[in-house]
Coordinates of C-alpha atoms and ligand atoms in Angstrom, one line a residue:
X1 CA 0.0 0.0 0.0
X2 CA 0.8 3.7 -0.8
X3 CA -0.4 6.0 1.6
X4 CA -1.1 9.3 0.7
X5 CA -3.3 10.9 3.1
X6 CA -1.6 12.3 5.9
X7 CA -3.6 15.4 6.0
X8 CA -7.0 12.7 7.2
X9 CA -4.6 10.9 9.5
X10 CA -1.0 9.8 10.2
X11 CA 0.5 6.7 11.5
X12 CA 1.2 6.4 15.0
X13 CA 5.1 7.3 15.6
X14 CA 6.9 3.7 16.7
X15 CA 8.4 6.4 19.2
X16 CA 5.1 6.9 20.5
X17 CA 3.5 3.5 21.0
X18 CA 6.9 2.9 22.5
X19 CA 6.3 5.7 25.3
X20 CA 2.1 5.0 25.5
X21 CA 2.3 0.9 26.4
X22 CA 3.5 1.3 30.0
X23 CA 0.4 3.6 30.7
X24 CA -1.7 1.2 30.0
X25 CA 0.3 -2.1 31.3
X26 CA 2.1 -0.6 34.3
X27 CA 1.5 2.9 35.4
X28 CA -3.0 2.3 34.9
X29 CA -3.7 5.1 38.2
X30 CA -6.1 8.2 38.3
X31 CA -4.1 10.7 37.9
X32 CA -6.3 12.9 40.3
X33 CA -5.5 9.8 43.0
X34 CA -3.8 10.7 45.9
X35 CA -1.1 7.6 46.1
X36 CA 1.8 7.7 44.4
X37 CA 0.8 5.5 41.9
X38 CA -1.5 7.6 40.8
X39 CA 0.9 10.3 40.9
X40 CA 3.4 9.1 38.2
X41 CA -0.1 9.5 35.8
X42 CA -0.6 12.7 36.9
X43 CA 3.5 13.2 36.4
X44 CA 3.2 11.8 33.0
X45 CA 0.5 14.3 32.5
X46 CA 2.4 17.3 33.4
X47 CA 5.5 16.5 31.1
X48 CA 3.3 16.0 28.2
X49 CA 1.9 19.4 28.4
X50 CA 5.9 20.7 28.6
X51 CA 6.3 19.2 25.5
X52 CA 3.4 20.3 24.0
X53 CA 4.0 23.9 25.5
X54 CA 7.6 24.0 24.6
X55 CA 6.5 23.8 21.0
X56 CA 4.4 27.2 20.9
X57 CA 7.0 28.2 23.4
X58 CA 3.8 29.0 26.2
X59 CA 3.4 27.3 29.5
X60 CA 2.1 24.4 30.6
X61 CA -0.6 25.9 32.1
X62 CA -2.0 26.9 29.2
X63 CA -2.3 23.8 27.5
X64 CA -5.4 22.1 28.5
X65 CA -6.3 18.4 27.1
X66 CA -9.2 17.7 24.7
X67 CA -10.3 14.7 22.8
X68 CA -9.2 16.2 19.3
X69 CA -9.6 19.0 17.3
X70 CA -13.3 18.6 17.0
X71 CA -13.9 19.5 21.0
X72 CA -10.7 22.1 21.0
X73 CA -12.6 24.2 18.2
X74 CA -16.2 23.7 19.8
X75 CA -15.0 24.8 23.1
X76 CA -12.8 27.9 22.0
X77 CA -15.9 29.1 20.3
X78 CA -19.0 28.0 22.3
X79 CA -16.5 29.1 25.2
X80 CA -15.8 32.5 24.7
X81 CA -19.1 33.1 23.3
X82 CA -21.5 32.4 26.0
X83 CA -18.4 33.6 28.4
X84 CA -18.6 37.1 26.6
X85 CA -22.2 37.3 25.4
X86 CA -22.5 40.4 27.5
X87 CA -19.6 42.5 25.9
X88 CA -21.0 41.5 22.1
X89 CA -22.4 39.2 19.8
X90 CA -20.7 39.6 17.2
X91 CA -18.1 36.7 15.7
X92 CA -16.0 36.8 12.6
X93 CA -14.7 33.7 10.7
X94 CA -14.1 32.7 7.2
X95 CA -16.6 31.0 4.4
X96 CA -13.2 28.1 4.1
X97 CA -13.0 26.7 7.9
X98 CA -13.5 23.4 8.9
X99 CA -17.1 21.8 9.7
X100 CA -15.7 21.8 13.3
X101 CA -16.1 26.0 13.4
X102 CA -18.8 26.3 10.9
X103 CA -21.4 24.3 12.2
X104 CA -20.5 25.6 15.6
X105 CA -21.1 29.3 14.2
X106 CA -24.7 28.1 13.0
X107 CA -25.5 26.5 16.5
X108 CA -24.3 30.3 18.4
X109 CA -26.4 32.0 15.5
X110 CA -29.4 30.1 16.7
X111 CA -28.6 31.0 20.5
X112 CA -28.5 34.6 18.5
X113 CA -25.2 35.6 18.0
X114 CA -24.2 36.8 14.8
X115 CA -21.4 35.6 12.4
X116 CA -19.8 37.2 9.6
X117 CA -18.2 35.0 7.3
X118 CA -15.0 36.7 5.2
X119 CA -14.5 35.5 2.0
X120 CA -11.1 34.3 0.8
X121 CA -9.4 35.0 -2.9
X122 CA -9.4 32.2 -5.6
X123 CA -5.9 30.5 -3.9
X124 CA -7.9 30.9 -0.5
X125 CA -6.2 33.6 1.4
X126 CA -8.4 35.4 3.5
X127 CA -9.3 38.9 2.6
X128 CA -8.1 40.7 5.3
X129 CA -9.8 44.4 3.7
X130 CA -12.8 42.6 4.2
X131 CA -11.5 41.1 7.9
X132 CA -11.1 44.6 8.8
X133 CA -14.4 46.0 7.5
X134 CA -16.3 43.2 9.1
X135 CA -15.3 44.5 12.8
X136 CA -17.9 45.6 14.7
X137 CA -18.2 47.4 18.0
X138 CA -19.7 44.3 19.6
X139 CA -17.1 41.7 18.0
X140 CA -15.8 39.1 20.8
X141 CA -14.6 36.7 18.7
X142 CA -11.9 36.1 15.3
X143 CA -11.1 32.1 14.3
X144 CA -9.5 32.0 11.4
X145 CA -7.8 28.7 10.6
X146 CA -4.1 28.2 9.9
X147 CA -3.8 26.0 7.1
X148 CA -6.8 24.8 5.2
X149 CA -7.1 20.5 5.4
X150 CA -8.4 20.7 1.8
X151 CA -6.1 23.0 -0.4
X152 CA -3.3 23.7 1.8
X153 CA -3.4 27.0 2.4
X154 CA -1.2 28.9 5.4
X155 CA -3.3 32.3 6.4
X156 CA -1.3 35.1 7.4
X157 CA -1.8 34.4 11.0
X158 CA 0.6 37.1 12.4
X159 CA -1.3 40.0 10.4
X160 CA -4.9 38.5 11.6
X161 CA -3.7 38.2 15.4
X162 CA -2.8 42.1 14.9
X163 CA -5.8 43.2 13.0
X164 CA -7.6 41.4 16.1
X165 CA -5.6 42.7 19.1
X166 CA -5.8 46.3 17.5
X167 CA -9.1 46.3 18.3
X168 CA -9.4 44.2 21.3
X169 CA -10.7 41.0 20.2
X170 CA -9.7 38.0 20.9
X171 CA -7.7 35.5 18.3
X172 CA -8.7 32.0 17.8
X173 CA -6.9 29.3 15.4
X174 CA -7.7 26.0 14.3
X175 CA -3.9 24.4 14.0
X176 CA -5.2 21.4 13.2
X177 CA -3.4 20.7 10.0
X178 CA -0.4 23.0 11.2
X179 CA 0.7 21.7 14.6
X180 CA 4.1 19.9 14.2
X181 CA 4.2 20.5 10.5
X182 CA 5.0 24.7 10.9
X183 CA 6.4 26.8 12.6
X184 CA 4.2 28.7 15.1
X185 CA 4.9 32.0 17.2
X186 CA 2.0 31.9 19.5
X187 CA 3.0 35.0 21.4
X188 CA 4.5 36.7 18.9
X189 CA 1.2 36.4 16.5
X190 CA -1.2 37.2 19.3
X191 CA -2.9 33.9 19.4
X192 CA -5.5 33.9 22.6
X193 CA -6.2 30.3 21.5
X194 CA -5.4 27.5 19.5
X195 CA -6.6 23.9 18.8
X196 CA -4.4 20.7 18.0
X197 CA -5.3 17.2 17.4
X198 CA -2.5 14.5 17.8
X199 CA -3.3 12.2 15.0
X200 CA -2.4 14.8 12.7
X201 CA 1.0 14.8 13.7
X202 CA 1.7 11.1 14.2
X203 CA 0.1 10.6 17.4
X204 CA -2.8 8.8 18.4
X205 CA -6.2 9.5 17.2
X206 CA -9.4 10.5 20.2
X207 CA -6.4 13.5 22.0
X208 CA -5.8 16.9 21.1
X209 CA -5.4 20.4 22.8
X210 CA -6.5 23.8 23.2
X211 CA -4.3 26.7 24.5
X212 CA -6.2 28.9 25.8
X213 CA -3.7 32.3 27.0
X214 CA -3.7 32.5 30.6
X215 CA -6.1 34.6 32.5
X216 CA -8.5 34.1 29.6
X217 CA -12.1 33.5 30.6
X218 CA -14.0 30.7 28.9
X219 CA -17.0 28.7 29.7
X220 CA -16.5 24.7 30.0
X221 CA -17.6 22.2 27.3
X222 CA -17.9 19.7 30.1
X223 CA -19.2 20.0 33.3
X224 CA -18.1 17.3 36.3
X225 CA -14.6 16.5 37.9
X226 CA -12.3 19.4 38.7
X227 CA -9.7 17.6 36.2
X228 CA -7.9 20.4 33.9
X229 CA -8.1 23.3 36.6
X230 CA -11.6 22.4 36.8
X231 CA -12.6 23.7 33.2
X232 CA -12.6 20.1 31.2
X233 CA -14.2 17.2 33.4
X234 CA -13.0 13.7 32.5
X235 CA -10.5 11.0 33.7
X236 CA -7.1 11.8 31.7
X237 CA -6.7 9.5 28.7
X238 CA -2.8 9.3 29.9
X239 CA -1.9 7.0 27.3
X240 CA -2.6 8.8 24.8
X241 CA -1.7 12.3 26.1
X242 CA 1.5 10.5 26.9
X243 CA 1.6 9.6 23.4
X244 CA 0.9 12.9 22.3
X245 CA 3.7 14.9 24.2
X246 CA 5.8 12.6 22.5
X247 CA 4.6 13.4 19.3
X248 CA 5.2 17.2 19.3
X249 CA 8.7 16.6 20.5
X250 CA 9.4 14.5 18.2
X251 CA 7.7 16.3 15.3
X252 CA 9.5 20.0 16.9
X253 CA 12.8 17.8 16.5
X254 CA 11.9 16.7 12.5
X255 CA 10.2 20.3 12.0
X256 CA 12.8 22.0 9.7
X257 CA 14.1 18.8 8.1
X258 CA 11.1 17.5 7.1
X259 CA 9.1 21.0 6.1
X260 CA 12.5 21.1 3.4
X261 CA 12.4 17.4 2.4
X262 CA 8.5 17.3 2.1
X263 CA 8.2 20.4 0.5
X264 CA 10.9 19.3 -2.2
X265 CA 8.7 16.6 -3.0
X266 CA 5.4 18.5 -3.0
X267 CA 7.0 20.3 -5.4
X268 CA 8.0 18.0 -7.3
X269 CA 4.8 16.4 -7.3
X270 CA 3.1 19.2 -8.7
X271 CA 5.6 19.9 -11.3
X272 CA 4.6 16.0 -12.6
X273 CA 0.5 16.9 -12.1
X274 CA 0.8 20.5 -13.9
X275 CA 1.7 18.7 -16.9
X276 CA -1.0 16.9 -17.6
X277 CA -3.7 18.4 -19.9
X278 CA -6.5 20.9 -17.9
X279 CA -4.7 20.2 -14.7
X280 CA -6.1 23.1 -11.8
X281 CA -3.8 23.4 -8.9
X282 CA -5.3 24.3 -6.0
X283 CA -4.6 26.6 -3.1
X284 CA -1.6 28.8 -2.9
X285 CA 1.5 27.5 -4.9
X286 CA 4.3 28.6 -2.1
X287 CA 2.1 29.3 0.5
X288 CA 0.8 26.1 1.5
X289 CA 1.5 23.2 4.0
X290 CA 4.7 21.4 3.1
X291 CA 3.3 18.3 2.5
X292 CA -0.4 19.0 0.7
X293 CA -1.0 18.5 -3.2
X294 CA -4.5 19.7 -4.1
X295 CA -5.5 19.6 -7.7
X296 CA -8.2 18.7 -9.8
X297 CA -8.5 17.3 -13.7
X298 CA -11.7 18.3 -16.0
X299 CA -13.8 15.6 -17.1
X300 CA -12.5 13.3 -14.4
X301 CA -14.6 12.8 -10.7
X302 CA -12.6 13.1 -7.7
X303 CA -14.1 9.9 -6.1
X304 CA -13.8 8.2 -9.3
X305 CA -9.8 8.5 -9.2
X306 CA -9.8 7.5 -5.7
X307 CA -11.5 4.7 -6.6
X308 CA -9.3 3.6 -9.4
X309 CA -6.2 4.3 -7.0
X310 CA -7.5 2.5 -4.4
X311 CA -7.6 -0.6 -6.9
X312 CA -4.1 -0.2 -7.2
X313 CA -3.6 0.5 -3.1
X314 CA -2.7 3.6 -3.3
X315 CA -4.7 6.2 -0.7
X316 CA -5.8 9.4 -1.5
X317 CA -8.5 11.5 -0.7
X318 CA -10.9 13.8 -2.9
X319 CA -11.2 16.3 -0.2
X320 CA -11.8 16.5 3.2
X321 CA -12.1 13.0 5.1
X322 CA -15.0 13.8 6.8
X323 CA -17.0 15.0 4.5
X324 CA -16.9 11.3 2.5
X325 CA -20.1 9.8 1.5
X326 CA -21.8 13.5 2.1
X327 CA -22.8 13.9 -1.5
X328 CA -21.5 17.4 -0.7
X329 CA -18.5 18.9 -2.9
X330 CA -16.0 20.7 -1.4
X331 CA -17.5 24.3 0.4
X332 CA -14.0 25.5 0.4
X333 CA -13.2 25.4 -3.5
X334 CA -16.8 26.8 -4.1
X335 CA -16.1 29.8 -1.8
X336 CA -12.7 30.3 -3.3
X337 CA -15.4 30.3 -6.8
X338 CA -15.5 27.2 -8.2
X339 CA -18.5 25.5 -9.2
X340 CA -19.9 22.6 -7.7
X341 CA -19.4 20.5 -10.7
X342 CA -15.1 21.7 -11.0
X343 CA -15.3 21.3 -7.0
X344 CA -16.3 17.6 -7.5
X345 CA -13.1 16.9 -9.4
X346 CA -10.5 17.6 -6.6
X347 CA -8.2 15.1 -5.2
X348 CA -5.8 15.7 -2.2
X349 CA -2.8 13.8 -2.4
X350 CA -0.8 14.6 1.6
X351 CA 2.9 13.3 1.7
X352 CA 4.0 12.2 5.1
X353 CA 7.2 11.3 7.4
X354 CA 7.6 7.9 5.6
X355 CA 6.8 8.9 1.9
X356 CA 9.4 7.9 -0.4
X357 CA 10.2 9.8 -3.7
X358 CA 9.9 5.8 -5.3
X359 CA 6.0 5.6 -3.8
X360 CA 5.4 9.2 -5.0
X361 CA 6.5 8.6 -8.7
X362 CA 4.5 5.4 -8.9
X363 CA 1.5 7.0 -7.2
X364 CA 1.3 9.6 -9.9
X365 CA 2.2 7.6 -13.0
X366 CA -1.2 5.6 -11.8
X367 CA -2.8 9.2 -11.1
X368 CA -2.1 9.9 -14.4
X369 CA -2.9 7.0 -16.3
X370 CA -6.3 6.8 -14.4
X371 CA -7.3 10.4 -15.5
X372 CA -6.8 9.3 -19.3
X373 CA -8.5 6.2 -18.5
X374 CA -12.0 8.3 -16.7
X375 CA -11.4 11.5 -19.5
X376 CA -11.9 8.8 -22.0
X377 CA -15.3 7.2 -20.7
X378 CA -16.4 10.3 -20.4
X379 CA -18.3 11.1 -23.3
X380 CA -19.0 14.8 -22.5
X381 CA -15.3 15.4 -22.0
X382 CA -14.5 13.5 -25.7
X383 CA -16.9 15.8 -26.7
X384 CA -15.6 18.7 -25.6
X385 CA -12.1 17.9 -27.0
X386 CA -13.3 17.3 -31.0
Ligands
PLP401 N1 -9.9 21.2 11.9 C1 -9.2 20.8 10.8 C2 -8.6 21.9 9.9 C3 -9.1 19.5 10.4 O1 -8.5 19.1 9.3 C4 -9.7 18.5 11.3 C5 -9.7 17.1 10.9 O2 -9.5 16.7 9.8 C6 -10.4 19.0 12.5 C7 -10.4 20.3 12.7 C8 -11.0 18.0 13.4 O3 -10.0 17.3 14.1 P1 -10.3 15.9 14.8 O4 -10.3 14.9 13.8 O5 -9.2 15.7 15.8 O6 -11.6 16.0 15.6

């Protein structure tokens, strides 16, 4: 198998598993227990969220445990919303975030706040003219995401965090896709708060994070235990927080080398894919995440070519993972303008750690052959050719 897909999920790190197994075989106690067995959890616990901090170079205190991206972005937003519902109602995102923020914004717009949505241009960078104008007197809230999971796009997170502190509101990002595979200056770029999620990164899948700046006042998600400074109830996963601490070390460690190999090979990848007749590249050509090829082929379905691939076991995606089997096509590539029918034909091909230059080549050559293959059982597009 090929896989090509690192952008829906990565494998665990060998690293990791390594440092998870004796939290589950050996040191199983509570971490809020008062023994000392339960102690080495809640010790565990407390170097994990070094590790994590030391990577956005905050503290530890400000790192509090989720169970992935999904609950970090819920909470930052549902959070600070009915925390600050008082000072305004007013929230500002863009039309190109994940399902995680968007379907969040329509649940606050019900409870009657009120969202404006900023458009992006056709390579999906936000348009920060229209960031600015969108501010309003009662505006609480900007979450803008850092790199977008379908085309790869890095927004200009520094100049959004100063367009937001300018005017006193508070900065949220969705890291998701851009925890351990960027560079991030949380202080520096006036981020308030920021979600993770450790399978992303080669971690284990049900953890992530959300740092939330200290002194910052946000409503719990989850009312119960007094586990996370009282403000997320649960019994610590410590496995897999273990596992996750582990992972941003090891990905801050791999950052620079891999962002230079993986980007090498993105572009080499795209070099290959531009060639081939009617090819679109989306998102931003320099731009972008190191490791995400976004593209689509007229005349030729996305899902059809990942079915074809997938004959020959190669993985890729036509778009975000979680919106498979929706029907939908993509929302971001129609807000960047693209039609339904062009936003149908995108595939997302996501290198990873592992990825060889050998598996890439080999992917692509069956990429390419599969388009000719689809372009020529498609009568409309034979058509359109004559
Ligand atoms: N935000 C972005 C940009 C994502 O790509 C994803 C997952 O693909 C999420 C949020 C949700 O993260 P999780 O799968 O950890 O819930």
């Amino acid at each position: 198998m090929i896989y090509l897909d690192h952008a829906a999920t990565t494998k665990v790190a060998d690293e990791v598993i390594e440092a998870m197994t004796p939290y589950w075989k050996e040191s199983y106690g509570n971490a809020s227990a008062l023994y000392s067995f339960g102690n080495r959890s809640k010790r565990a616990l407390l170097e994990a969220k070094e590790n994590i901090a030391k990577a956005l170079g905050v503290s530890e205190t400000e790192i509090y445990i989720t169970s992935g991206g999904t609950e970090s972005n819920n909470w930052a937003l549902k959070g600070i919303a009915r925390e600050r519902r008082e000072i305004g109602k007013h929230i500002i995102t863009s039309k190109i975030e994940h399902h995680s923020i968007l379907h969040v914004t329509q649940e606050l717009e019900a409870e009657g706040f009120e969202v404006s949505y900023v458009e992006t241009n056709e390579k999906g960078e936000l348009d920060l003219e229209q960031l600015k104008n969108s501010i309003r007197r009662d505006t609480i809230l900007i979450s803008i995401m850092f790199a977008n999971n379908e085309i790869g796009t890095l927004q200009d997170v520094k100049a959004i965090g100063e367009i937001a502190h300018q005017h006193g509101i508070l900065f949220h990002t969705d890291a998701v896709q851009a925890f351990g595979h960027e560079k991030i200056q949380v202080k520096e770029w006036h981020i308030d708060l920021l979600s993770a999620s450790a399978h992303k990164f080669y971690g284990p899948k049900g953890v992530g994070f959300l740092y939330i700046r200290k002194g910052l006042k946000i409503r719990s998600l989850l009312q119960g235990g007094a586990q996370e400074g009282g403000k997320r109830a649960g019994t610590e996963n410590i496995p897999a927080i273990v596992g996750m601490g582990v992972a941003a070390s090891l990905a801050m460690k791999e950052l620079e080398f891999s962002q230079m190999r993986l980007s090498t090979l993105r572009d080499y990848g795209l070099n290959i894919l531009e060639k081939v007749e009617g090819c679109v590249i989306h998102g931003h050509r320099k731009m972008r995440l190191s490791n995400h090829i976004s593209v689509s082929f007229p005349g030729v379905l996305g899902e059809e070519l990942v079915i074809m691939l997938d004959l020959k076991g190669i993985c890729i995606s036509s778009g975000a993972a979680c919106s498979m089997g929706t029907g939908d096509s993509s929302h971001v590539l129609q807000a960047m303008g693209f039609s339904r029918e062009e936003a149908y034909g995108a595939i997302r091909i996501t290198l990873g750690r592992e990825t060889t230059k050998e598996e890439l080549d080999k992917a692509l050559s069956e990429v390419v052959e599969a388009v000719g293959k689809l372009r020529m059982m498609n009568p409309a597009y034979r058509g359109e050719r004559k």
